[in-house]
PDB file of C-alpha atoms in Angstrom:
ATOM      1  CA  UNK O  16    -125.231  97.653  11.748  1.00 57.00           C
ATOM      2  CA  UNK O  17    -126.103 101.110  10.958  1.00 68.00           C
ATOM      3  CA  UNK O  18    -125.848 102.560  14.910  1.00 73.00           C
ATOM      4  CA  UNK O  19    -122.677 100.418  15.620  1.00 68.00           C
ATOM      5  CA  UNK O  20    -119.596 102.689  17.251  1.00 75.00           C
ATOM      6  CA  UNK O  21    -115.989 102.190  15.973  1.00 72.00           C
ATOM      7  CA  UNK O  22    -114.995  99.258  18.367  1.00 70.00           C
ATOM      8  CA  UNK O  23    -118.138  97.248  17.354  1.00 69.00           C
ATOM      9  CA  UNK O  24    -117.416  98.174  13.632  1.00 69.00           C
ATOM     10  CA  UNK O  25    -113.808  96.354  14.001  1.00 65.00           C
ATOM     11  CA  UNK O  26    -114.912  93.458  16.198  1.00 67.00           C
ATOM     12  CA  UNK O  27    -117.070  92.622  13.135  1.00 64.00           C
ATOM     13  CA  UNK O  28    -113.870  93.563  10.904  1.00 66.00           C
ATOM     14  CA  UNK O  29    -112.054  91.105  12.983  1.00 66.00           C
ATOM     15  CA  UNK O  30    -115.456  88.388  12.480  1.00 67.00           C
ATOM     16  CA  UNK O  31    -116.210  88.419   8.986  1.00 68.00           C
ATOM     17  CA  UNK O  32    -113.802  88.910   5.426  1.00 67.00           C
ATOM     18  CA  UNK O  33    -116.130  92.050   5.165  1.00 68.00           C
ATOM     19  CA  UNK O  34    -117.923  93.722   7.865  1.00 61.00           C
ATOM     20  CA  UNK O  35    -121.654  93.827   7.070  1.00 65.00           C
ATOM     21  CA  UNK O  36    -123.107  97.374   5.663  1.00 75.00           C
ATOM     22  CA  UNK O  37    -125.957  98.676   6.178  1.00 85.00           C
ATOM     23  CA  UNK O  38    -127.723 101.984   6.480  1.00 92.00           C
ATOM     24  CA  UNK O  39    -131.266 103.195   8.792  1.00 94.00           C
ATOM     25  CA  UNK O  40    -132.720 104.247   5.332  1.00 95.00           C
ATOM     26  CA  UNK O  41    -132.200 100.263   4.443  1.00 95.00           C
ATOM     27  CA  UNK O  42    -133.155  99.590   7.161  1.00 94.00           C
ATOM     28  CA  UNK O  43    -136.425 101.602   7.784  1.00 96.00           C
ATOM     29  CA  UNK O  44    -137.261 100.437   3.827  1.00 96.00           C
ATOM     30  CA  UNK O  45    -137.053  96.520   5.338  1.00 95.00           C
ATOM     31  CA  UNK O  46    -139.074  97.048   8.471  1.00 96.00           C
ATOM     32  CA  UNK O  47    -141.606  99.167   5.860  1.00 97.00           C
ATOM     33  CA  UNK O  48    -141.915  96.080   3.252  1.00 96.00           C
ATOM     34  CA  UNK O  49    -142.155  93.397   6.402  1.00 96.00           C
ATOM     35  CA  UNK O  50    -145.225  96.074   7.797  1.00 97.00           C
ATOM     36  CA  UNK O  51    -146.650  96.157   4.053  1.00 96.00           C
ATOM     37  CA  UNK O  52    -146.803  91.888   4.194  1.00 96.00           C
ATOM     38  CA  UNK O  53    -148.027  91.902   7.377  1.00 95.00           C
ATOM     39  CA  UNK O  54    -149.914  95.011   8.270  1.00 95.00           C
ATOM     40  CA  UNK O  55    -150.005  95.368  12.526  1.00 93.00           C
ATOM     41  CA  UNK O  56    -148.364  92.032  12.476  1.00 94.00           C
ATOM     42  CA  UNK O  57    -145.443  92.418  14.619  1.00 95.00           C
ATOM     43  CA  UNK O  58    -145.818  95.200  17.917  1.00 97.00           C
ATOM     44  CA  UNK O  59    -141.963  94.857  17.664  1.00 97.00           C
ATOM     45  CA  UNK O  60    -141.711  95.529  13.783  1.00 96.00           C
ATOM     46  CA  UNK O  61    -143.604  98.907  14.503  1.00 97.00           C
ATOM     47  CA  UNK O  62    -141.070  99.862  17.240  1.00 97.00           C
ATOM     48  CA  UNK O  63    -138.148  99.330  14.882  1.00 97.00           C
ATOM     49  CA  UNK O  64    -140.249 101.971  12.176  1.00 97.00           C
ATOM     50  CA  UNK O  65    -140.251 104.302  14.834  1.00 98.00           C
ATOM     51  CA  UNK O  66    -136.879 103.977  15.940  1.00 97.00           C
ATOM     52  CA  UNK O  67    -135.488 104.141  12.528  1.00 96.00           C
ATOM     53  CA  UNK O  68    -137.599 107.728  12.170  1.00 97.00           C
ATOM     54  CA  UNK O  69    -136.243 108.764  15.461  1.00 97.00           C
ATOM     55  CA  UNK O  70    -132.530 107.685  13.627  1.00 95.00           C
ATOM     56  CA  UNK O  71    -133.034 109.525  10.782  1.00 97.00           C
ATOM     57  CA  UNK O  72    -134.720 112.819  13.179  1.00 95.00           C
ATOM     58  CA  UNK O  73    -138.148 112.351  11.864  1.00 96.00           C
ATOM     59  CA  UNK O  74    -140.092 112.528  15.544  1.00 95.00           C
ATOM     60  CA  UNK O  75    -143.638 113.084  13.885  1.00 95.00           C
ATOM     61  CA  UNK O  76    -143.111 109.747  11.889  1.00 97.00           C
ATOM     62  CA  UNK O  77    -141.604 108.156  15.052  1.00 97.00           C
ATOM     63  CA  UNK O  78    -144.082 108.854  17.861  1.00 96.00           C
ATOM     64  CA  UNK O  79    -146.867 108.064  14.716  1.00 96.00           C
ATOM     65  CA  UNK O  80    -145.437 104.517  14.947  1.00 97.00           C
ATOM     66  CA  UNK O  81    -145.167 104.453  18.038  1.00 97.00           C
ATOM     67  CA  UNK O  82    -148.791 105.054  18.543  1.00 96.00           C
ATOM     68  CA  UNK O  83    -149.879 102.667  16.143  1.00 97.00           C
ATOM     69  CA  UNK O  84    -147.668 100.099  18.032  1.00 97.00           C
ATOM     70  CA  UNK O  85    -149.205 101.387  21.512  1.00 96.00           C
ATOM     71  CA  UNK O  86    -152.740 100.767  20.534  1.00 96.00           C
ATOM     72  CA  UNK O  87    -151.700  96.863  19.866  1.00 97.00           C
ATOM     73  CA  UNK O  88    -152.547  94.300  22.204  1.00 96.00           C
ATOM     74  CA  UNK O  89    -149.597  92.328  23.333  1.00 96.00           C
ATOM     75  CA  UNK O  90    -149.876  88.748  21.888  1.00 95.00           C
ATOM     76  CA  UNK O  91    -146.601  87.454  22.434  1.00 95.00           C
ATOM     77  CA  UNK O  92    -144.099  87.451  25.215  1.00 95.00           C
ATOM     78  CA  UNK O  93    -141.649  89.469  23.494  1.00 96.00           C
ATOM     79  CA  UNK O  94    -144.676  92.102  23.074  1.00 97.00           C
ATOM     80  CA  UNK O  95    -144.554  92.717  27.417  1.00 97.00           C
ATOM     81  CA  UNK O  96    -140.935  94.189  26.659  1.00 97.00           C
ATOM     82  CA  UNK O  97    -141.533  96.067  23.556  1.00 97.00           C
ATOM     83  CA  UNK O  98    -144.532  97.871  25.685  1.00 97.00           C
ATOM     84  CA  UNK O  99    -142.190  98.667  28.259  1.00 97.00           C
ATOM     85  CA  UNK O 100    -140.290 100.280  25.640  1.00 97.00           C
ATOM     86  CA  UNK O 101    -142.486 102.402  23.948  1.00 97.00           C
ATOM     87  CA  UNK O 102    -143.409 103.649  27.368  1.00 96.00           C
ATOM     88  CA  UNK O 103    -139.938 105.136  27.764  1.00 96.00           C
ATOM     89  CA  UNK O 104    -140.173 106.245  24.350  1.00 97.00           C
ATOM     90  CA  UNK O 105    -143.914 107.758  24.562  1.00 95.00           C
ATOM     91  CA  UNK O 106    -143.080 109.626  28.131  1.00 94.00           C
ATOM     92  CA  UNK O 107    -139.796 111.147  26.347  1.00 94.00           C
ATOM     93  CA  UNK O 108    -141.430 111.751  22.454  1.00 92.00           C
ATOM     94  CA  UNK O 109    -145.671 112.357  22.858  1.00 83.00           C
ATOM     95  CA  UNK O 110    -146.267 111.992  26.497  1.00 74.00           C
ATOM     96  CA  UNK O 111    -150.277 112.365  26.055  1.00 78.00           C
ATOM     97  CA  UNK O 112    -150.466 109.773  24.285  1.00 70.00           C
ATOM     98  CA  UNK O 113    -149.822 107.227  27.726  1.00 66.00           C
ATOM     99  CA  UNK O 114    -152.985 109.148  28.957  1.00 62.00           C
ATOM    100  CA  UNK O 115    -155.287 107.827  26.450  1.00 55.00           C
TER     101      UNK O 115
END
């Protein structure tokens, strides 16, 4: 909810009696708790920590995350696609670290 534009915002206006609120900080503390229950449970889970760093301009915390996430082996389908993404991510934010 946090990264939607003006149009989106209003769509959801238009959906719901109250568009739903939300912030990356709430965010980022959600993905952190799920991480905490599961630790290196989800590949996808540690792409949305990094994201939410790169959201709130922390790139050391981000491309950290992104490693972690890089180092995971891919278990479910879903896992191909979130590789693919922290590729594009990696190349852009630590690009050594596709060399390992």
């Amino acid at each position: 909810v946090a990264g939607l534009s003006w149009l989106e915002r209003k769509a959801a206006g238009a959906l719901f009696a109250t568009p739903p609120t939300s912030t990356y900080e709430e965010a980022l503390e959600n993905f952190k708790k799920a991480e905490e229950l599961k630790p290196n449970g989800w590949k996808s889970n540690l792409l949305w920590l990094a994201k939410c760093y790169l959201k709130l301009q922390n790139e050391y915390k981000a491309v950290e995350w992104m490693q972690n996430a890089w180092c995971m082996q891919n278990v479910i389908p879903e896992d191909r696609d979130v590789t693919e993404e922290l590729r594009k991510l990696l190349t852009q934010y630590s690009p050594s670290t596709l060399s390992q």
